[in-house]
CSV table of C-alpha atoms in Angstrom, one decimal:
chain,number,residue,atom,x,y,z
A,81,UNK,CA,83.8,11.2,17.1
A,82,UNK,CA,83.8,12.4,13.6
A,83,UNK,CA,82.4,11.6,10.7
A,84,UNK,CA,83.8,12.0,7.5
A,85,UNK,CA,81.7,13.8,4.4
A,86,UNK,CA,82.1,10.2,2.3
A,87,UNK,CA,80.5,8.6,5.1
A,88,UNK,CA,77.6,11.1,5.7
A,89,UNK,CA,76.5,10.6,1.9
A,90,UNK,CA,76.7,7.1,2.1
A,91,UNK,CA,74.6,7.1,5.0
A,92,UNK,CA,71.5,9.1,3.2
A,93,UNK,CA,72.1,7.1,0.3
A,94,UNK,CA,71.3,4.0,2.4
A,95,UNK,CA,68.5,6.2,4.3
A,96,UNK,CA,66.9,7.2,0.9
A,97,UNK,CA,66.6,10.9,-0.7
A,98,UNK,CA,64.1,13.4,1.1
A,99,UNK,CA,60.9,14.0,-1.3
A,100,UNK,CA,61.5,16.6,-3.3
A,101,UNK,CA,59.5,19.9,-2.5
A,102,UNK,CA,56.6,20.4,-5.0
A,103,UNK,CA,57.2,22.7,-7.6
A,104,UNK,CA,55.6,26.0,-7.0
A,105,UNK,CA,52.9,27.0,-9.4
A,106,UNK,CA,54.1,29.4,-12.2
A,107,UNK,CA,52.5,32.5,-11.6
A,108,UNK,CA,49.7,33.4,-14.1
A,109,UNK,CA,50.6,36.4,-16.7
A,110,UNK,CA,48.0,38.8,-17.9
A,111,UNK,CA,47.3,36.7,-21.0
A,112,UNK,CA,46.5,33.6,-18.9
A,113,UNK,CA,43.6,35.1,-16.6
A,114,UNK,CA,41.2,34.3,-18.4
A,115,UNK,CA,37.2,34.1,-17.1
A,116,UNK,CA,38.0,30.4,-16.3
A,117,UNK,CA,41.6,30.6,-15.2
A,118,UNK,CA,39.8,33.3,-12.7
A,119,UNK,CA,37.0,30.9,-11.7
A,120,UNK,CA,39.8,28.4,-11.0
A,121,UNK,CA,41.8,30.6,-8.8
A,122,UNK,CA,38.7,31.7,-7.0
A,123,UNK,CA,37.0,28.3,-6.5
A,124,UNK,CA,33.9,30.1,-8.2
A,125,UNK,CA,31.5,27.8,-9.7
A,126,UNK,CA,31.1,28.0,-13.6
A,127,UNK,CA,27.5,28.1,-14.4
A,128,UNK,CA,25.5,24.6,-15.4
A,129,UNK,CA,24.7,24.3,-19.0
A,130,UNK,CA,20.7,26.1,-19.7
A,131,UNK,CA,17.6,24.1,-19.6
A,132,UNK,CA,16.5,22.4,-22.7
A,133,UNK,CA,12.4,22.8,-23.4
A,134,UNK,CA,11.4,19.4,-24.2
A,135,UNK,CA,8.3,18.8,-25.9
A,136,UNK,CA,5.4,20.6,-27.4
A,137,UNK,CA,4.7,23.4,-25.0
A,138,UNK,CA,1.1,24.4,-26.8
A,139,UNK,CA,-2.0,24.8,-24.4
A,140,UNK,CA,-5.5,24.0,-25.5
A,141,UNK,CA,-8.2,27.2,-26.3
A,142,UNK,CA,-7.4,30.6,-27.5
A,143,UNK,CA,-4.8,32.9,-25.8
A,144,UNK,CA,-7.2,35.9,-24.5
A,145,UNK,CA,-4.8,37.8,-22.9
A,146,UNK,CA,-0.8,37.8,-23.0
A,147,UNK,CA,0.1,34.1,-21.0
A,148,UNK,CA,-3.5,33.2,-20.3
A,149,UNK,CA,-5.5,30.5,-22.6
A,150,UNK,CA,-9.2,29.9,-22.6
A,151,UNK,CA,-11.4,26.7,-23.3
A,152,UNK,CA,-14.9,26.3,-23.8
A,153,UNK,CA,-17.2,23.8,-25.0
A,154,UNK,CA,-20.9,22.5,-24.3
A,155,UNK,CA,-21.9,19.0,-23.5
A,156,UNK,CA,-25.6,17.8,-24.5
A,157,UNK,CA,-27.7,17.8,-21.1
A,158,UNK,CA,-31.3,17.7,-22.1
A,159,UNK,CA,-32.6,16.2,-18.8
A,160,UNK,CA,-32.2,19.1,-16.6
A,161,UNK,CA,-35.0,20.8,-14.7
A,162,UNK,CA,-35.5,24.3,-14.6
A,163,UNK,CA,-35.8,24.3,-10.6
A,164,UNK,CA,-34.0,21.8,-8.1
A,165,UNK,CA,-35.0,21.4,-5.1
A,166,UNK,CA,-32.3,22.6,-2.5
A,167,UNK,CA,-33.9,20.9,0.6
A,168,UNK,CA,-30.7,18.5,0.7
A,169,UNK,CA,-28.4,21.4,1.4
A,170,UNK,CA,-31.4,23.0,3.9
A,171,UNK,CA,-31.7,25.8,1.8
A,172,UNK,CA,-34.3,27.1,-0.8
A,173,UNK,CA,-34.9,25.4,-4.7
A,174,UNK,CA,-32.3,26.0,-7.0
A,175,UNK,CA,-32.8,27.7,-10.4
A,176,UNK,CA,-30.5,25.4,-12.4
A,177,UNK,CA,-29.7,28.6,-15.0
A,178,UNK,CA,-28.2,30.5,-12.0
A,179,UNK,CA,-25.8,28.1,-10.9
A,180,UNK,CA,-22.2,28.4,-11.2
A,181,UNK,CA,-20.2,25.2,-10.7
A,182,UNK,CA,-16.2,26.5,-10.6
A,183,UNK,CA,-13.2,24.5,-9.1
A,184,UNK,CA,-9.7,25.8,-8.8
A,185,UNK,CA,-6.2,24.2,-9.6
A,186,UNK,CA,-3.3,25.3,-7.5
A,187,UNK,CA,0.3,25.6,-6.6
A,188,UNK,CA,-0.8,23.9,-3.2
A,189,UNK,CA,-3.1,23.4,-0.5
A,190,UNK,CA,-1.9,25.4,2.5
A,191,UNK,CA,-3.4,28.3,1.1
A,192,UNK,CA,-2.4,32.0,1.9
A,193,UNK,CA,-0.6,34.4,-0.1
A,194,UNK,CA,1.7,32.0,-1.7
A,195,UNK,CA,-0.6,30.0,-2.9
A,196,UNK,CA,-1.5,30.6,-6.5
A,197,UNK,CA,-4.6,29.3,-8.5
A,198,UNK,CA,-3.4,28.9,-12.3
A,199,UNK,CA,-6.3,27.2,-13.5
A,200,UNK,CA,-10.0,28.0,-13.0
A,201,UNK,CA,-12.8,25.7,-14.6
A,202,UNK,CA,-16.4,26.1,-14.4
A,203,UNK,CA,-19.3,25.1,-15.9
A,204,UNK,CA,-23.0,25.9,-16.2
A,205,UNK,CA,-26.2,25.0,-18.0
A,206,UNK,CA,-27.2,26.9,-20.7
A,207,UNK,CA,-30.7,25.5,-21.7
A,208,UNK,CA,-30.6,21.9,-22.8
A,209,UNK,CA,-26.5,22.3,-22.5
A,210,UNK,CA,-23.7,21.8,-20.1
A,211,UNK,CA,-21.0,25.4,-20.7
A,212,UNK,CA,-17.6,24.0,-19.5
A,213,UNK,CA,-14.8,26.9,-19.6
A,214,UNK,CA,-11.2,26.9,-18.8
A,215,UNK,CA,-9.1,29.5,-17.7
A,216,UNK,CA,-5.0,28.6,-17.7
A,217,UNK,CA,-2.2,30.6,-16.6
A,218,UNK,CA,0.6,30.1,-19.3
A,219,UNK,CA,2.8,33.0,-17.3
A,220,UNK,CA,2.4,34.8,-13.8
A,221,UNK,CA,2.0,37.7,-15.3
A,222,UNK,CA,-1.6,36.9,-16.7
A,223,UNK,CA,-3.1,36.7,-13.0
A,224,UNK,CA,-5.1,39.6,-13.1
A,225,UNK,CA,-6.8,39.0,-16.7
A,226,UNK,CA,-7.8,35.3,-15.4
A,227,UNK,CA,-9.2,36.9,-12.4
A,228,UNK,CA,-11.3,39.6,-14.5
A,229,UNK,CA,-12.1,36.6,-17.0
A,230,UNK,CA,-13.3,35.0,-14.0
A,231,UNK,CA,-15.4,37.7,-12.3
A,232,UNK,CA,-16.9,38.3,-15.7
A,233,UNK,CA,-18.9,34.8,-15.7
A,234,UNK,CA,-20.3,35.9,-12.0
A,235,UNK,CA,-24.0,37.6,-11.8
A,236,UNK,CA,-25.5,39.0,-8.8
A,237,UNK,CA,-27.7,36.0,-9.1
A,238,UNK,CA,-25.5,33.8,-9.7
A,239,UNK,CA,-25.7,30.6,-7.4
A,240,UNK,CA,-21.6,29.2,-6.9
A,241,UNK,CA,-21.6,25.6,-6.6
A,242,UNK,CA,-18.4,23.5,-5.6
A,243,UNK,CA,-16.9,20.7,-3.4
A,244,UNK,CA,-15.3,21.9,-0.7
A,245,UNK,CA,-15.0,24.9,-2.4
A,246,UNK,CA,-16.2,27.3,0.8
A,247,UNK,CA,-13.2,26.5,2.8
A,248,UNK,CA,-10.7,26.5,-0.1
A,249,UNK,CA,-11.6,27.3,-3.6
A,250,UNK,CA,-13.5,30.9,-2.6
A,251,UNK,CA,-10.9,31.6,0.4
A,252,UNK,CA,-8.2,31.0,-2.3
A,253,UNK,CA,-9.6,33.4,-4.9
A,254,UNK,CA,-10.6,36.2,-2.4
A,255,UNK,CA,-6.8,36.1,-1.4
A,256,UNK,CA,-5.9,36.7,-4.9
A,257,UNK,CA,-8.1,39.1,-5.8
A,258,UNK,CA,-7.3,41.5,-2.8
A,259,UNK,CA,-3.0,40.7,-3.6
A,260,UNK,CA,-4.2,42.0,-7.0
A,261,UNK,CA,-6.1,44.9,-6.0
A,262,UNK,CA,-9.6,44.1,-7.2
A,263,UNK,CA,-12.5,43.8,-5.6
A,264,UNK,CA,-14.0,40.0,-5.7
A,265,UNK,CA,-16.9,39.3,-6.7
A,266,UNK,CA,-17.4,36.0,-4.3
A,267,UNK,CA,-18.6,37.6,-1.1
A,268,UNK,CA,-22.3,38.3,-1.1
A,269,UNK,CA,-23.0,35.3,-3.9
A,270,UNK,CA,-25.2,32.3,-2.5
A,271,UNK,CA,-22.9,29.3,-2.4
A,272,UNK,CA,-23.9,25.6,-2.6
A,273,UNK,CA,-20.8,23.3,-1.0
A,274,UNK,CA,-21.6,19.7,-1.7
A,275,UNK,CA,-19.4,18.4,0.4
A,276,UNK,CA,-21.4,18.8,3.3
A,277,UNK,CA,-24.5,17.0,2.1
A,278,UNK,CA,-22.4,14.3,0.7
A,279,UNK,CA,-20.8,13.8,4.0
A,280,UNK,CA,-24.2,13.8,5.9
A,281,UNK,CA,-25.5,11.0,3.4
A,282,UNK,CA,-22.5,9.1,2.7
A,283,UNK,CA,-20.1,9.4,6.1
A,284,UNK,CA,-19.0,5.8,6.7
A,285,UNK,CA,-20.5,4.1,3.6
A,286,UNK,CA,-17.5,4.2,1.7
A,287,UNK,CA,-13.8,4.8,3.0
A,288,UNK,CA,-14.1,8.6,2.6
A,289,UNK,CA,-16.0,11.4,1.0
A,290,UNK,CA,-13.2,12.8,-1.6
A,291,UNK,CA,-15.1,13.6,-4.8
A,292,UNK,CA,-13.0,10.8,-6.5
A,293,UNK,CA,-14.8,8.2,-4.1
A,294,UNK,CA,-18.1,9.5,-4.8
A,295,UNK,CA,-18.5,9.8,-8.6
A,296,UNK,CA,-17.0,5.8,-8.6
A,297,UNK,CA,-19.3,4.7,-6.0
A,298,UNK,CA,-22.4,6.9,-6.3
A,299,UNK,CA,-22.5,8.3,-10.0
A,300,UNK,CA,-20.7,5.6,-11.7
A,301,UNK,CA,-18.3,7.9,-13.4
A,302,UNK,CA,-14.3,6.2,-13.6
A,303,UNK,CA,-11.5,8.3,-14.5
A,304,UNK,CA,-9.1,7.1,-17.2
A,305,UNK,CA,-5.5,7.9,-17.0
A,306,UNK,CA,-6.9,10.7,-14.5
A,307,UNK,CA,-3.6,12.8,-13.2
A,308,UNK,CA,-3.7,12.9,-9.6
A,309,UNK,CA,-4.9,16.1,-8.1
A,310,UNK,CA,-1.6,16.3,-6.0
A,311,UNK,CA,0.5,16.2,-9.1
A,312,UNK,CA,-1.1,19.2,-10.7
A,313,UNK,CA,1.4,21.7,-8.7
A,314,UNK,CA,4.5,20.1,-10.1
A,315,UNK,CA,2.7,19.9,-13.4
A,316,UNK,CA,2.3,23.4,-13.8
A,317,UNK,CA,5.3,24.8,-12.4
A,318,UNK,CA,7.3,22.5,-14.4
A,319,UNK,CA,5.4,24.4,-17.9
A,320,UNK,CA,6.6,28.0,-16.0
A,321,UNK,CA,10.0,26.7,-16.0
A,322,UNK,CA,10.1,25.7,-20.1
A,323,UNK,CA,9.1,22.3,-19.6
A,324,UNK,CA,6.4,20.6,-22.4
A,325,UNK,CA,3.0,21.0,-21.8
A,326,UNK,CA,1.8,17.3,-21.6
A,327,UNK,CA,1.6,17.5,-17.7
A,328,UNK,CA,-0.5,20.8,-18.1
A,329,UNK,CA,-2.8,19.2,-20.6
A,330,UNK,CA,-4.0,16.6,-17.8
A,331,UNK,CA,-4.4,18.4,-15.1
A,332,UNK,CA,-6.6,20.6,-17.8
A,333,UNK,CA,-9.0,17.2,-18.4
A,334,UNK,CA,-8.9,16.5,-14.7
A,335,UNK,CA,-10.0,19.9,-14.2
A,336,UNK,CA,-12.3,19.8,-16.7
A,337,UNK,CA,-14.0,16.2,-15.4
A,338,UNK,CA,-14.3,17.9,-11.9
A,339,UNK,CA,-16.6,20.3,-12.7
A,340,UNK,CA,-19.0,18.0,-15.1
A,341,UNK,CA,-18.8,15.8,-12.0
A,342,UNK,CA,-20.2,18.2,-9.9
A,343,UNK,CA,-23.0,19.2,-12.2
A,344,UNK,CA,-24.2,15.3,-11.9
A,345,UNK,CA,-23.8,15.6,-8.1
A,346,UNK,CA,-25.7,18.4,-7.5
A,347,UNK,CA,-28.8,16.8,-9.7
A,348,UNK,CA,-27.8,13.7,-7.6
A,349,UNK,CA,-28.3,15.3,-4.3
A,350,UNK,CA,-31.5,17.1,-5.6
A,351,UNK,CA,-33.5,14.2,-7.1
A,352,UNK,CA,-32.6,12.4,-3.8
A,353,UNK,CA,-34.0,15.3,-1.6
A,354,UNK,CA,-37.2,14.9,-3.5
């Protein structure tokens, strides 16, 4: 049976036209590859517009090295004695002008090599006077200086007090000092950890023995607008990556509250050894 032409056309006309093909893309001339054009083509990613520093980005002290800043001021503490008695950590009196009290700020608590302390604060009495003194890294660079800052406040003599500091702070700075090739000045030092004559006095008083706990419940001492020690990581890295320095400036006063603390804690321990 045949089928006229007429009546084929009619019967796609009825059926509806067939989509029309896409047009195919005009290919580019050398004046149209540009550095976009090319990123197009190549489904490459155009970078994301840089990082804007918000803020003041200023750190407290005096800049003693390239990237590292330095605080230090005294507190009145006329009530000292010259001699504490170290019965409470089963160990032999303390001279109170040969102790060291240092606590360490860091990029986190796993410890290791890639952990980084960029903040050292210690304190000490000096006569009728509580020393506080900062160290901050403003860039990675300045490691080694803060070290050699650090090792310069050390004495043979010199008693190290801290707060848990035997199984982190020390561990943490001997890692550093051997990944920067110097010899630390740690080992060898007498070293007074309070935690562990806090625990023995305190275990199951209160709900546990952080430091926090015990300066509200046993010295009386309340933080205001304290930064969370578990914030200080993102605080500094934040600063390292252009952020402002507000962050940086807390974790400096928590830092700096930590080590007075501990300076009240050890006379604590001492008069209640007596």
């Amino acid at each position: 049976m045949s089928v006229s032409l007429a009546k084929l056309q009619q019967l796609k006309r009825q059926a509806g036209a067939a989509p029309a093909r896409p047009p195919r893309p005009a290919q580019a001339t050398g004046a149209d590859l540009s550095l976009d054009h090319l990123r197009s083509l190549l489904r490459v990613r155009g970078r994301g517009p840089e990082p804007v520093v918000r803020g003041d980005r200023s750190l407290p002290g005096t800049e003693i090295a390239p990237g590292l800043f330095f605080v230090e001021e005294f507190l009145p503490d006329p009530e000292v004695p010259p001699v504490l008695d170290g019965s409470f950590d089963r160990g032999e009196p303390v001279a109170t002008g040969d102790v060291l009290f240092f606590d360490t700020e860091s990029t986190g608590l796993a410890g290791g090599t890639g952990t980084r302390a960029f903040m050292i604060g210690a304190a000490d009495w000096c006569g009728p006077r509580l020393r506080i003194r900062q160290l901050t890294l403003a860039s990675m660079g300045a490691e080694r200086d803060m070290l050699d800052a650090f090792a310069g406040w050390l004495q043979p003599h010199t008693v190290l007090c801290s707060y848990n500091g035997k199984c982190y702070d020390a561990p943490l700075l001997n890692t550093r000092y051997r990944l920067a090739r110097r010899t630390s000045p740690l080992p060898g030092l007498r070293h007074v950890d309070l935690l562990y004559p806090t625990r023995r006095s305190y275990r199951g008083v209160y709900e546990n023995c952080r430091l926090a706990t015990i300066e509200r419940h046993v010295l009386k001492i309340v933080r205001e607008d304290d930064l969370p020690g578990s914030e200080a990581p993102a605080a500094w890295l934040g600063y390292i990556r252009g952020g402002g320095s507000a962050l940086l400036r807390r974790v400096l006063v928590h830092n700096r509250q930590d080590v007075i603390t501990l300076s009240r804690l050890l006379g604590w321990l001492a008069a209640a050894a007596d």
